[in-house]
mmCIF file of C-alpha atoms in Angstrom:
data_model
loop_
_atom_site.group_PDB
_atom_site.id
_atom_site.type_symbol
_atom_site.label_atom_id
_atom_site.label_comp_id
_atom_site.label_asym_id
_atom_site.label_seq_id
_atom_site.Cartn_x
_atom_site.Cartn_y
_atom_site.Cartn_z
ATOM 1 C CA MET Q 1 29.323 24.864 6.175
ATOM 2 C CA TRP Q 2 31.505 26.900 3.816
ATOM 3 C CA GLN Q 3 34.037 24.042 3.648
ATOM 4 C CA ILE Q 4 31.288 21.581 2.702
ATOM 5 C CA GLU Q 5 30.042 23.899 -0.041
ATOM 6 C CA LYS Q 6 33.592 24.324 -1.343
ATOM 7 C CA PHE Q 7 34.102 20.541 -1.363
ATOM 8 C CA CYS Q 8 30.833 19.976 -3.257
ATOM 9 C CA CYS Q 9 31.784 22.592 -5.859
ATOM 10 C CA ALA Q 10 35.210 20.993 -6.320
ATOM 11 C CA LEU Q 11 33.600 17.568 -6.693
ATOM 12 C CA ALA Q 12 31.081 18.895 -9.210
ATOM 13 C CA SER Q 13 33.852 20.444 -11.314
ATOM 14 C CA LEU Q 14 35.949 17.271 -11.097
ATOM 15 C CA PHE Q 15 33.223 14.913 -12.346
ATOM 16 C CA PRO Q 16 33.033 16.111 -15.999
ATOM 17 C CA LYS Q 17 36.830 16.109 -16.228
ATOM 18 C CA VAL Q 18 37.081 12.535 -14.996
ATOM 19 C CA LEU Q 19 34.207 11.454 -17.261
ATOM 20 C CA SER Q 20 35.596 13.098 -20.410
ATOM 21 C CA ASN Q 21 39.119 11.797 -19.941
ATOM 22 C CA GLY Q 22 37.804 8.411 -18.815
ATOM 23 C CA LEU Q 23 35.873 8.027 -22.080
ATOM 24 C CA TYR Q 24 38.989 8.883 -24.057
ATOM 25 C CA LEU Q 25 41.114 6.397 -22.090
ATOM 26 C CA TRP Q 26 38.502 3.671 -22.508
ATOM 27 C CA ALA Q 27 38.335 4.455 -26.242
ATOM 28 C CA ILE Q 28 42.103 3.972 -26.471
ATOM 29 C CA TYR Q 29 41.749 0.508 -24.935
ATOM 30 C CA ALA Q 30 38.679 -0.517 -26.933
ATOM 31 C CA PHE Q 31 39.868 0.846 -30.274
ATOM 32 C CA CYS Q 32 43.610 0.283 -30.197
ATOM 33 C CA TYR Q 33 43.786 -2.998 -28.304
ATOM 34 C CA GLU Q 34 40.494 -4.849 -28.726
ATOM 35 C CA LEU Q 35 39.558 -3.681 -32.213
ATOM 36 C CA CYS Q 36 42.830 -3.055 -34.029
ATOM 37 C CA LEU Q 37 45.409 -5.301 -32.365
ATOM 38 C CA ARG Q 38 43.199 -8.256 -31.368
ATOM 39 C CA SER Q 39 40.386 -8.328 -33.936
ATOM 40 C CA ILE Q 40 42.137 -6.946 -37.033
ATOM 41 C CA GLY Q 41 45.746 -7.746 -36.149
ATOM 42 C CA GLY Q 42 48.837 -7.690 -38.342
ATOM 43 C CA LEU Q 43 50.439 -4.619 -39.846
ATOM 44 C CA THR Q 44 47.049 -3.180 -40.809
ATOM 45 C CA GLY Q 45 45.843 -3.365 -37.224
ATOM 46 C CA LEU Q 46 49.052 -1.773 -35.951
ATOM 47 C CA ILE Q 47 48.773 1.156 -38.369
ATOM 48 C CA LEU Q 48 45.094 1.711 -37.556
ATOM 49 C CA ALA Q 49 45.843 1.518 -33.823
ATOM 50 C CA SER Q 50 48.688 4.040 -34.153
ATOM 51 C CA ILE Q 51 46.426 6.575 -35.879
ATOM 52 C CA GLY Q 52 43.704 6.104 -33.272
ATOM 53 C CA PHE Q 53 46.201 6.365 -30.413
ATOM 54 C CA TYR Q 54 47.580 9.636 -31.806
ATOM 55 C CA LEU Q 55 44.098 11.162 -32.153
ATOM 56 C CA ALA Q 56 43.094 10.082 -28.645
ATOM 57 C CA VAL Q 57 46.259 11.324 -26.937
ATOM 58 C CA GLN Q 58 46.068 14.602 -28.831
ATOM 59 C CA GLY Q 59 42.435 14.997 -27.727
ATOM 60 C CA ILE Q 60 43.369 14.453 -24.074
ATOM 61 C CA TYR Q 61 46.170 17.014 -24.370
ATOM 62 C CA MET Q 62 43.822 19.558 -25.979
ATOM 63 C CA TYR Q 63 41.354 19.001 -23.152
ATOM 64 C CA TYR Q 64 44.141 19.628 -20.656
ATOM 65 C CA LYS Q 65 45.105 22.882 -22.411
ATOM 66 C CA VAL Q 66 41.515 24.172 -22.325
ATOM 67 C CA VAL Q 67 41.257 23.562 -18.573
ATOM 68 C CA LYS Q 68 44.804 24.638 -17.722
ATOM 69 C CA LEU Q 69 44.762 27.946 -19.614
ATOM 70 C CA GLY Q 70 41.187 28.967 -18.881
ATOM 71 C CA ALA Q 71 39.616 31.906 -20.658
ATOM 72 C CA GLY Q 72 41.839 34.548 -19.085
ATOM 73 C CA SER Q 73 40.508 37.386 -16.957
ATOM 74 C CA PRO Q 74 40.818 41.178 -16.632
ATOM 75 C CA LEU Q 75 41.843 40.391 -13.055
ATOM 76 C CA ASP Q 76 45.163 39.196 -14.490
ATOM 77 C CA PHE Q 77 46.034 42.818 -15.327
ATOM 78 C CA ALA Q 78 46.844 45.156 -12.457
ATOM 79 C CA GLU Q 79 46.136 48.207 -14.633
ATOM 80 C CA LEU Q 80 42.495 47.131 -14.985
ATOM 81 C CA ARG Q 81 41.786 46.809 -11.263
ATOM 82 C CA ILE Q 82 39.573 49.486 -9.738
ATOM 83 C CA ASP Q 83 39.961 50.913 -6.242
ATOM 84 C CA SER Q 84 36.964 53.251 -6.497
ATOM 85 C CA ASP Q 85 33.515 52.343 -5.235
ATOM 86 C CA TYR Q 86 30.438 51.776 -7.406
ATOM 87 C CA ASN Q 87 29.106 55.325 -7.023
ATOM 88 C CA ASP Q 88 32.391 56.844 -8.237
ATOM 89 C CA LEU Q 89 32.277 54.629 -11.311
ATOM 90 C CA GLU Q 90 28.659 55.446 -12.123
ATOM 91 C CA SER Q 91 29.290 59.166 -11.705
ATOM 92 C CA SER Q 92 32.337 58.928 -14.014
ATOM 93 C CA ARG Q 93 34.708 60.284 -11.373
ATOM 94 C CA THR Q 94 37.045 57.403 -12.240
ATOM 95 C CA GLU Q 95 38.386 57.001 -15.768
ATOM 96 C CA PRO Q 96 39.508 53.725 -17.411
ATOM 97 C CA PRO Q 97 43.107 53.250 -18.617
ATOM 98 C CA GLN Q 98 43.890 55.291 -21.712
ATOM 99 C CA PHE Q 99 44.689 52.266 -23.889
ATOM 100 C CA LEU Q 100 41.138 51.001 -23.294
ATOM 101 C CA VAL Q 101 39.648 54.384 -24.167
ATOM 102 C CA ASP Q 102 41.695 54.486 -27.375
ATOM 103 C CA ASN Q 103 40.853 50.963 -28.545
ATOM 104 C CA SER Q 104 37.513 49.886 -27.074
ATOM 105 C CA LEU Q 105 34.323 49.960 -29.132
ATOM 106 C CA MET Q 106 31.744 48.662 -26.665
ATOM 107 C CA ILE Q 107 29.909 50.420 -23.820
ATOM 108 C CA LYS Q 108 27.167 49.725 -21.291
ATOM 109 C CA SER Q 109 23.532 50.379 -22.123
ATOM 110 C CA ASN Q 110 23.639 53.601 -20.074
ATOM 111 C CA GLY Q 111 26.590 54.941 -22.061
ATOM 112 C CA LYS Q 112 29.167 54.372 -19.316
ATOM 113 C CA PHE Q 113 32.425 52.536 -19.863
ATOM 114 C CA ARG Q 114 32.091 48.846 -19.077
ATOM 115 C CA PHE Q 115 33.196 47.701 -15.622
ATOM 116 C CA CYS Q 116 32.367 44.846 -13.254
ATOM 117 C CA ASP Q 117 31.279 45.841 -9.753
ATOM 118 C CA LYS Q 118 31.766 42.223 -8.560
ATOM 119 C CA CYS Q 119 35.362 41.794 -9.751
ATOM 120 C CA LYS Q 120 36.219 45.508 -9.393
ATOM 121 C CA VAL Q 121 37.822 45.690 -12.834
ATOM 122 C CA TRP Q 122 37.372 47.542 -16.105
ATOM 123 C CA LYS Q 123 35.905 45.191 -18.689
ATOM 124 C CA PRO Q 124 37.643 45.136 -22.082
ATOM 125 C CA ASP Q 125 35.573 44.567 -25.211
ATOM 126 C CA ARG Q 126 33.945 41.128 -25.442
ATOM 127 C CA SER Q 127 34.624 40.284 -21.784
ATOM 128 C CA HIS Q 128 31.787 39.222 -19.474
ATOM 129 C CA HIS Q 129 31.279 38.087 -15.904
ATOM 130 C CA CYS Q 130 30.662 34.360 -15.426
ATOM 131 C CA SER Q 131 28.510 33.512 -12.428
ATOM 132 C CA SER Q 132 29.737 29.891 -12.465
ATOM 133 C CA CYS Q 133 33.434 30.791 -12.428
ATOM 134 C CA ASN Q 134 32.693 33.869 -10.276
ATOM 135 C CA ARG Q 135 35.037 36.067 -12.289
ATOM 136 C CA CYS Q 136 35.164 38.093 -15.487
ATOM 137 C CA CYS Q 137 36.480 36.283 -18.556
ATOM 138 C CA LEU Q 138 38.262 37.769 -21.567
ATOM 139 C CA LYS Q 139 36.368 37.351 -24.851
ATOM 140 C CA MET Q 140 33.957 35.022 -23.102
ATOM 141 C CA ASP Q 141 32.234 32.568 -25.429
ATOM 142 C CA HIS Q 142 30.343 30.395 -22.953
ATOM 143 C CA HIS Q 143 30.750 28.377 -19.783
ATOM 144 C CA CYS Q 144 31.221 24.745 -20.773
ATOM 145 C CA PRO Q 145 30.062 22.167 -18.184
ATOM 146 C CA TRP Q 146 32.116 19.421 -19.856
ATOM 147 C CA PHE Q 147 35.276 21.312 -18.956
ATOM 148 C CA ALA Q 148 33.920 22.972 -15.799
ATOM 149 C CA THR Q 149 35.443 26.220 -17.014
ATOM 150 C CA CYS Q 150 34.765 29.086 -19.375
ATOM 151 C CA VAL Q 151 35.793 29.126 -23.010
ATOM 152 C CA GLY Q 152 37.298 32.473 -23.942
ATOM 153 C CA PHE Q 153 40.314 34.308 -25.271
ATOM 154 C CA LYS Q 154 43.134 32.079 -23.993
ATOM 155 C CA ASN Q 155 41.625 28.653 -24.569
ATOM 156 C CA GLN Q 156 39.169 29.142 -27.450
ATOM 157 C CA LYS Q 157 41.627 27.831 -30.033
ATOM 158 C CA PHE Q 158 42.265 24.612 -28.079
ATOM 159 C CA PHE Q 159 38.533 24.196 -27.453
ATOM 160 C CA VAL Q 160 37.823 24.338 -31.201
ATOM 161 C CA GLN Q 161 40.713 21.969 -31.927
ATOM 162 C CA PHE Q 162 39.411 19.577 -29.269
ATOM 163 C CA LEU Q 163 35.958 19.531 -30.860
ATOM 164 C CA VAL Q 164 37.299 18.901 -34.359
ATOM 165 C CA ASN Q 165 39.752 16.260 -33.109
ATOM 166 C CA THR Q 166 37.000 14.502 -31.135
ATOM 167 C CA VAL Q 167 34.672 14.401 -34.140
ATOM 168 C CA ILE Q 168 37.453 13.017 -36.361
ATOM 169 C CA PHE Q 169 38.306 10.358 -33.775
ATOM 170 C CA GLY Q 170 34.604 9.501 -33.361
ATOM 171 C CA GLU Q 171 34.109 9.125 -37.117
ATOM 172 C CA TYR Q 172 37.309 7.095 -37.406
ATOM 173 C CA ALA Q 173 36.280 4.741 -34.580
ATOM 174 C CA LEU Q 174 32.768 4.418 -36.034
ATOM 175 C CA LEU Q 175 34.120 3.582 -39.492
ATOM 176 C CA ILE Q 176 36.611 0.918 -38.397
ATOM 177 C CA SER Q 177 34.328 -0.665 -35.785
ATOM 178 C CA GLY Q 178 31.404 -0.553 -38.232
ATOM 179 C CA ILE Q 179 33.408 -2.429 -40.860
ATOM 180 C CA GLU Q 180 34.497 -5.006 -38.289
ATOM 181 C CA LEU Q 181 30.939 -5.506 -37.016
ATOM 182 C CA TYR Q 182 29.611 -5.830 -40.562
ATOM 183 C CA GLN Q 183 32.160 -8.510 -41.382
ATOM 184 C CA PHE Q 184 31.417 -10.312 -38.109
ATOM 185 C CA PHE Q 185 27.728 -10.679 -38.921
ATOM 186 C CA ASN Q 186 28.080 -10.981 -42.699
ATOM 187 C CA ASN Q 187 30.587 -13.840 -42.389
ATOM 188 C CA GLU Q 188 28.508 -15.454 -39.617
ATOM 189 C CA GLU Q 189 31.482 -15.438 -37.284
ATOM 190 C CA TYR Q 190 29.050 -15.447 -34.351
ATOM 191 C CA ASN Q 191 28.754 -19.218 -34.850
ATOM 192 C CA ASP Q 192 32.345 -19.736 -33.745
ATOM 193 C CA GLU Q 193 33.190 -16.854 -31.384
ATOM 194 C CA PHE Q 194 31.660 -14.237 -29.124
ATOM 195 C CA LEU Q 195 31.409 -10.595 -30.062
ATOM 196 C CA SER Q 196 33.201 -8.229 -27.716
ATOM 197 C CA LEU Q 197 30.771 -5.837 -26.052
ATOM 198 C CA ASN Q 198 33.479 -3.157 -26.173
ATOM 199 C CA LEU Q 199 33.304 -3.130 -29.980
ATOM 200 C CA VAL Q 200 29.550 -2.541 -29.903
ATOM 201 C CA LEU Q 201 29.896 0.220 -27.310
ATOM 202 C CA LEU Q 202 32.720 1.761 -29.334
ATOM 203 C CA ALA Q 203 30.510 1.917 -32.427
ATOM 204 C CA VAL Q 204 27.648 3.431 -30.406
ATOM 205 C CA LEU Q 205 29.976 6.010 -28.839
ATOM 206 C CA GLY Q 206 31.463 6.825 -32.238
ATOM 207 C CA LEU Q 207 27.995 7.371 -33.711
ATOM 208 C CA THR Q 208 26.916 9.525 -30.751
ATOM 209 C CA VAL Q 209 30.034 11.688 -30.927
ATOM 210 C CA THR Q 210 29.774 12.035 -34.702
ATOM 211 C CA VAL Q 211 26.185 13.282 -34.523
ATOM 212 C CA ALA Q 212 26.032 15.253 -31.255
ATOM 213 C CA VAL Q 213 29.532 16.717 -31.052
ATOM 214 C CA GLY Q 214 29.622 17.073 -34.840
ATOM 215 C CA LEU Q 215 26.513 19.266 -34.788
ATOM 216 C CA PHE Q 216 27.910 21.439 -31.992
ATOM 217 C CA THR Q 217 31.250 21.671 -33.802
ATOM 218 C CA GLY Q 218 29.495 22.880 -36.944
ATOM 219 C CA ILE Q 219 27.754 25.649 -34.989
ATOM 220 C CA THR Q 220 31.022 26.606 -33.304
ATOM 221 C CA LEU Q 221 32.858 26.808 -36.629
ATOM 222 C CA TYR Q 222 30.050 28.943 -38.045
ATOM 223 C CA PHE Q 223 30.459 31.428 -35.191
ATOM 224 C CA LEU Q 224 34.229 31.279 -35.628
ATOM 225 C CA SER Q 225 34.002 32.001 -39.361
ATOM 226 C CA SER Q 226 32.072 35.188 -38.518
ATOM 227 C CA ASN Q 227 34.347 36.067 -35.562
ATOM 228 C CA LEU Q 228 31.392 35.905 -33.182
ATOM 229 C CA THR Q 229 31.203 34.485 -29.691
ATOM 230 C CA THR Q 230 28.122 32.614 -28.530
ATOM 231 C CA ILE Q 231 27.186 35.542 -26.277
ATOM 232 C CA GLU Q 232 27.544 38.031 -29.133
ATOM 233 C CA TYR Q 233 25.325 35.906 -31.358
ATOM 234 C CA TYR Q 234 22.436 36.019 -28.892
ATOM 235 C CA ASP Q 235 23.020 39.507 -27.445
ATOM 236 C CA TYR Q 236 24.052 42.157 -29.981
ATOM 237 C CA MET Q 237 26.913 44.502 -29.099
ATOM 238 C CA ARG Q 238 26.401 48.173 -28.259
ATOM 239 C CA TYR Q 239 29.028 50.541 -29.666
ATOM 240 C CA ARG Q 240 30.251 53.898 -28.435
ATOM 241 C CA ASN Q 241 28.727 57.078 -29.858
ATOM 242 C CA ASN Q 242 31.984 58.958 -29.474
ATOM 243 C CA LEU Q 243 35.310 57.120 -29.568
ATOM 244 C CA GLU Q 244 37.157 60.227 -28.374
ATOM 245 C CA ILE Q 245 35.719 60.296 -24.847
ATOM 246 C CA ALA Q 246 35.265 57.593 -22.216
ATOM 247 C CA ASN Q 247 31.839 58.714 -20.995
ATOM 248 C CA ASP Q 248 29.131 58.189 -23.600
ATOM 249 C CA SER Q 249 26.335 59.183 -21.224
ATOM 250 C CA TYR Q 250 26.294 62.605 -22.924
ATOM 251 C CA TYR Q 251 24.404 60.807 -25.702
ATOM 252 C CA ARG Q 252 21.975 58.815 -23.560
ATOM 253 C CA TYR Q 253 19.028 60.376 -25.396
ATOM 254 C CA SER Q 254 20.374 59.601 -28.871
ATOM 255 C CA LYS Q 255 20.218 56.244 -30.635
ATOM 256 C CA GLN Q 256 23.150 54.076 -29.688
ATOM 257 C CA PRO Q 257 24.993 52.401 -32.583
ATOM 258 C CA SER Q 258 24.931 48.625 -32.297
ATOM 259 C CA ALA Q 259 25.772 45.414 -34.109
ATOM 260 C CA LYS Q 260 22.099 45.163 -35.015
ATOM 261 C CA ASP Q 261 22.433 48.297 -37.174
ATOM 262 C CA LEU Q 262 26.095 48.296 -38.266
ATOM 263 C CA GLY Q 263 26.968 44.603 -38.124
ATOM 264 C CA ASN Q 264 29.651 42.720 -36.222
ATOM 265 C CA ALA Q 265 32.623 45.052 -35.723
ATOM 266 C CA TYR Q 266 34.969 42.079 -35.275
ATOM 267 C CA ASN Q 267 34.098 40.395 -38.566
ATOM 268 C CA LEU Q 268 37.351 40.993 -40.445
ATOM 269 C CA GLY Q 269 35.782 40.591 -43.881
ATOM 270 C CA SER Q 270 36.700 37.023 -44.826
ATOM 271 C CA ILE Q 271 36.341 33.559 -43.344
ATOM 272 C CA LYS Q 272 40.095 32.984 -43.450
ATOM 273 C CA ALA Q 273 40.877 36.230 -41.626
ATOM 274 C CA ASN Q 274 38.311 35.407 -38.947
ATOM 275 C CA LEU Q 275 39.706 31.901 -38.483
ATOM 276 C CA ASN Q 276 43.262 33.238 -38.409
ATOM 277 C CA ALA Q 277 42.292 35.559 -35.556
ATOM 278 C CA VAL Q 278 41.688 32.517 -33.330
ATOM 279 C CA LEU Q 279 43.548 29.546 -34.810
ATOM 280 C CA GLY Q 280 46.710 31.346 -35.944
ATOM 281 C CA THR Q 281 48.204 32.394 -39.239
ATOM 282 C CA THR Q 282 50.098 29.210 -40.196
ATOM 283 C CA TRP Q 283 48.785 25.745 -41.026
ATOM 284 C CA LEU Q 284 50.845 24.263 -38.172
ATOM 285 C CA GLU Q 285 49.059 26.535 -35.710
ATOM 286 C CA TRP Q 286 45.735 25.412 -37.167
ATOM 287 C CA ILE Q 287 46.267 21.661 -36.791
ATOM 288 C CA LEU Q 288 48.601 21.401 -33.778
ATOM 289 C CA PRO Q 289 47.783 22.317 -30.158
ATOM 290 C CA ILE Q 290 50.502 24.968 -29.946
ATOM 291 C CA GLU Q 291 50.443 28.609 -28.871
ATOM 292 C CA ASN Q 292 49.945 31.177 -31.623
ATOM 293 C CA LYS Q 293 52.759 33.527 -32.482
ATOM 294 C CA GLY Q 294 52.597 36.808 -30.592
ATOM 295 C CA PHE Q 295 51.923 40.246 -32.000
ATOM 296 C CA SER Q 296 54.020 43.361 -31.604
ATOM 297 C CA ASP Q 297 51.297 45.087 -29.576
ATOM 298 C CA PRO Q 298 51.545 44.003 -25.897
ATOM 299 C CA TYR Q 299 47.784 44.381 -25.322
ATOM 300 C CA GLU Q 300 46.215 43.273 -28.611
ATOM 301 C CA ASN Q 301 47.411 39.702 -28.210
ATOM 302 C CA ARG Q 302 46.288 39.494 -24.587
ATOM 303 C CA GLY Q 303 42.533 39.766 -25.054
ATOM 304 C CA LEU Q 304 42.183 43.414 -24.052
ATOM 305 C CA TYR Q 305 41.148 44.601 -27.504
ATOM 306 C CA PHE Q 306 40.869 43.130 -30.971
ATOM 307 C CA PRO Q 307 41.282 44.035 -34.649
ATOM 308 C CA SER Q 308 38.031 45.422 -36.023
ATOM 309 C CA ASN Q 309 36.262 45.632 -39.362
ATOM 310 C CA PRO Q 310 37.671 48.701 -41.203
ATOM 311 C CA LYS Q 311 34.290 49.738 -42.637
ATOM 312 C CA ILE Q 312 32.450 49.562 -39.325
ATOM 313 C CA ARG Q 313 35.265 51.291 -37.470
ATOM 314 C CA ALA Q 314 35.302 54.032 -40.119
ATOM 315 C CA ALA Q 315 31.548 54.482 -39.606
ATOM 316 C CA LEU Q 316 32.057 54.756 -35.845
ATOM 317 C CA VAL Q 317 34.921 57.239 -36.295
ATOM 318 C CA SER Q 318 32.775 59.317 -38.645
ATOM 319 C CA ASN Q 319 29.940 59.241 -36.130
ATOM 320 C CA SER Q 320 32.386 60.234 -33.380
ATOM 321 C CA LYS Q 321 33.509 63.307 -35.302
ATOM 322 C CA LEU Q 322 29.903 64.331 -35.862
ATOM 323 C CA GLN Q 323 29.014 63.780 -32.216
ATOM 324 C CA GLN Q 324 32.108 65.677 -31.077
ATOM 325 C CA GLN Q 325 31.193 68.595 -33.350
ATOM 326 C CA LEU Q 326 27.635 68.653 -32.006
ATOM 327 C CA LEU Q 327 28.960 68.504 -28.452
ATOM 328 C CA HIS Q 328 31.220 71.517 -29.051
ATOM 329 C CA GLU Q 329 28.328 73.460 -30.573
ATOM 330 C CA LEU Q 330 26.110 72.673 -27.600
ATOM 331 C CA GLN Q 331 28.847 73.739 -25.205
ATOM 332 C CA ARG Q 332 29.355 77.030 -27.072
ATOM 333 C CA SER Q 333 25.601 77.585 -27.123
ATOM 334 C CA SER Q 334 25.412 76.911 -23.400
ATOM 335 C CA VAL Q 335 28.232 79.383 -22.675
ATOM 336 C CA SER Q 336 26.579 82.003 -24.887
ATOM 337 C CA ASN Q 337 23.206 81.575 -23.184
ATOM 338 C CA SER Q 338 24.861 81.805 -19.781
ATOM 339 C CA ALA Q 339 26.586 85.063 -20.768
ATOM 340 C CA ASP Q 340 23.303 86.536 -22.031
ATOM 341 C CA THR Q 341 21.622 85.634 -18.757
ATOM 342 C CA ASP Q 342 24.408 87.316 -16.762
ATOM 343 C CA ARG Q 343 24.024 90.526 -18.770
ATOM 344 C CA LEU Q 344 20.280 90.587 -18.172
ATOM 345 C CA VAL Q 345 20.829 90.166 -14.460
#
């Protein structure tokens, strides 16, 4: 029974991959061969076909990179794995790695450091558990059924590039096929020859991609320009009361700072800076499906923590100092009251 379920899951994940790549391969045939080389012909047709072929092949490669890389997972890091049971984690008998304590901004709603009891790992900022992939994903944006995988830290850049490339190819195919169809009917060529059904389907596919994928691409770029993931847009982030300690449950009765009050801590202040954080810092990294240059910090460029907005971080640091001061005063008051009680006894 388990083998049958596994086979069905594998088949379900294979279908969208075959469909997506099959559409691209068919588009190469319909656009490059039937439209450009056969219908248009000559040097013009060859040039148009070459541009279309480049866009299509690049799109297929970007698709491959999204699936191959995946989102990345905390499970990839041995230092994030947890041997303790759930009760030890909830009672704070187990502490997260120090580099997470020093750099993380987010916590659970109960004030405890974020962890996944299914994957048995500490969850870095912006990571979430995906029930479809059955694992935690770094900087999870969403689970995309067209790729049968999650979009997150490792593959988000290639996902965005794939969307933009697909829209450009769709618009390009729609434009060239639209011109050819217009000339076919305007010149009454239907009296002498048949119209290829592939050209009509190519125009329909180009229009569909331009509208549907174009709309989704616009939304994705909007999120990207604000350095937001889809999850963060719909579910605001909760920040730590005190950045100096791992357990924020001391402040469970106080109001928890959140993105709703302070704003998005990962909005770096400008659209360019936010885009650079995902697409890279050079124009070649923006337009080509290549890996971004690494950073000097071995963890920052691996999806375990991220650069934050200086103003919001300063507000959180200021709040941490105030909370730490109040905590010390409460502890001194508690010790003093305990001493007074002992003297009375």
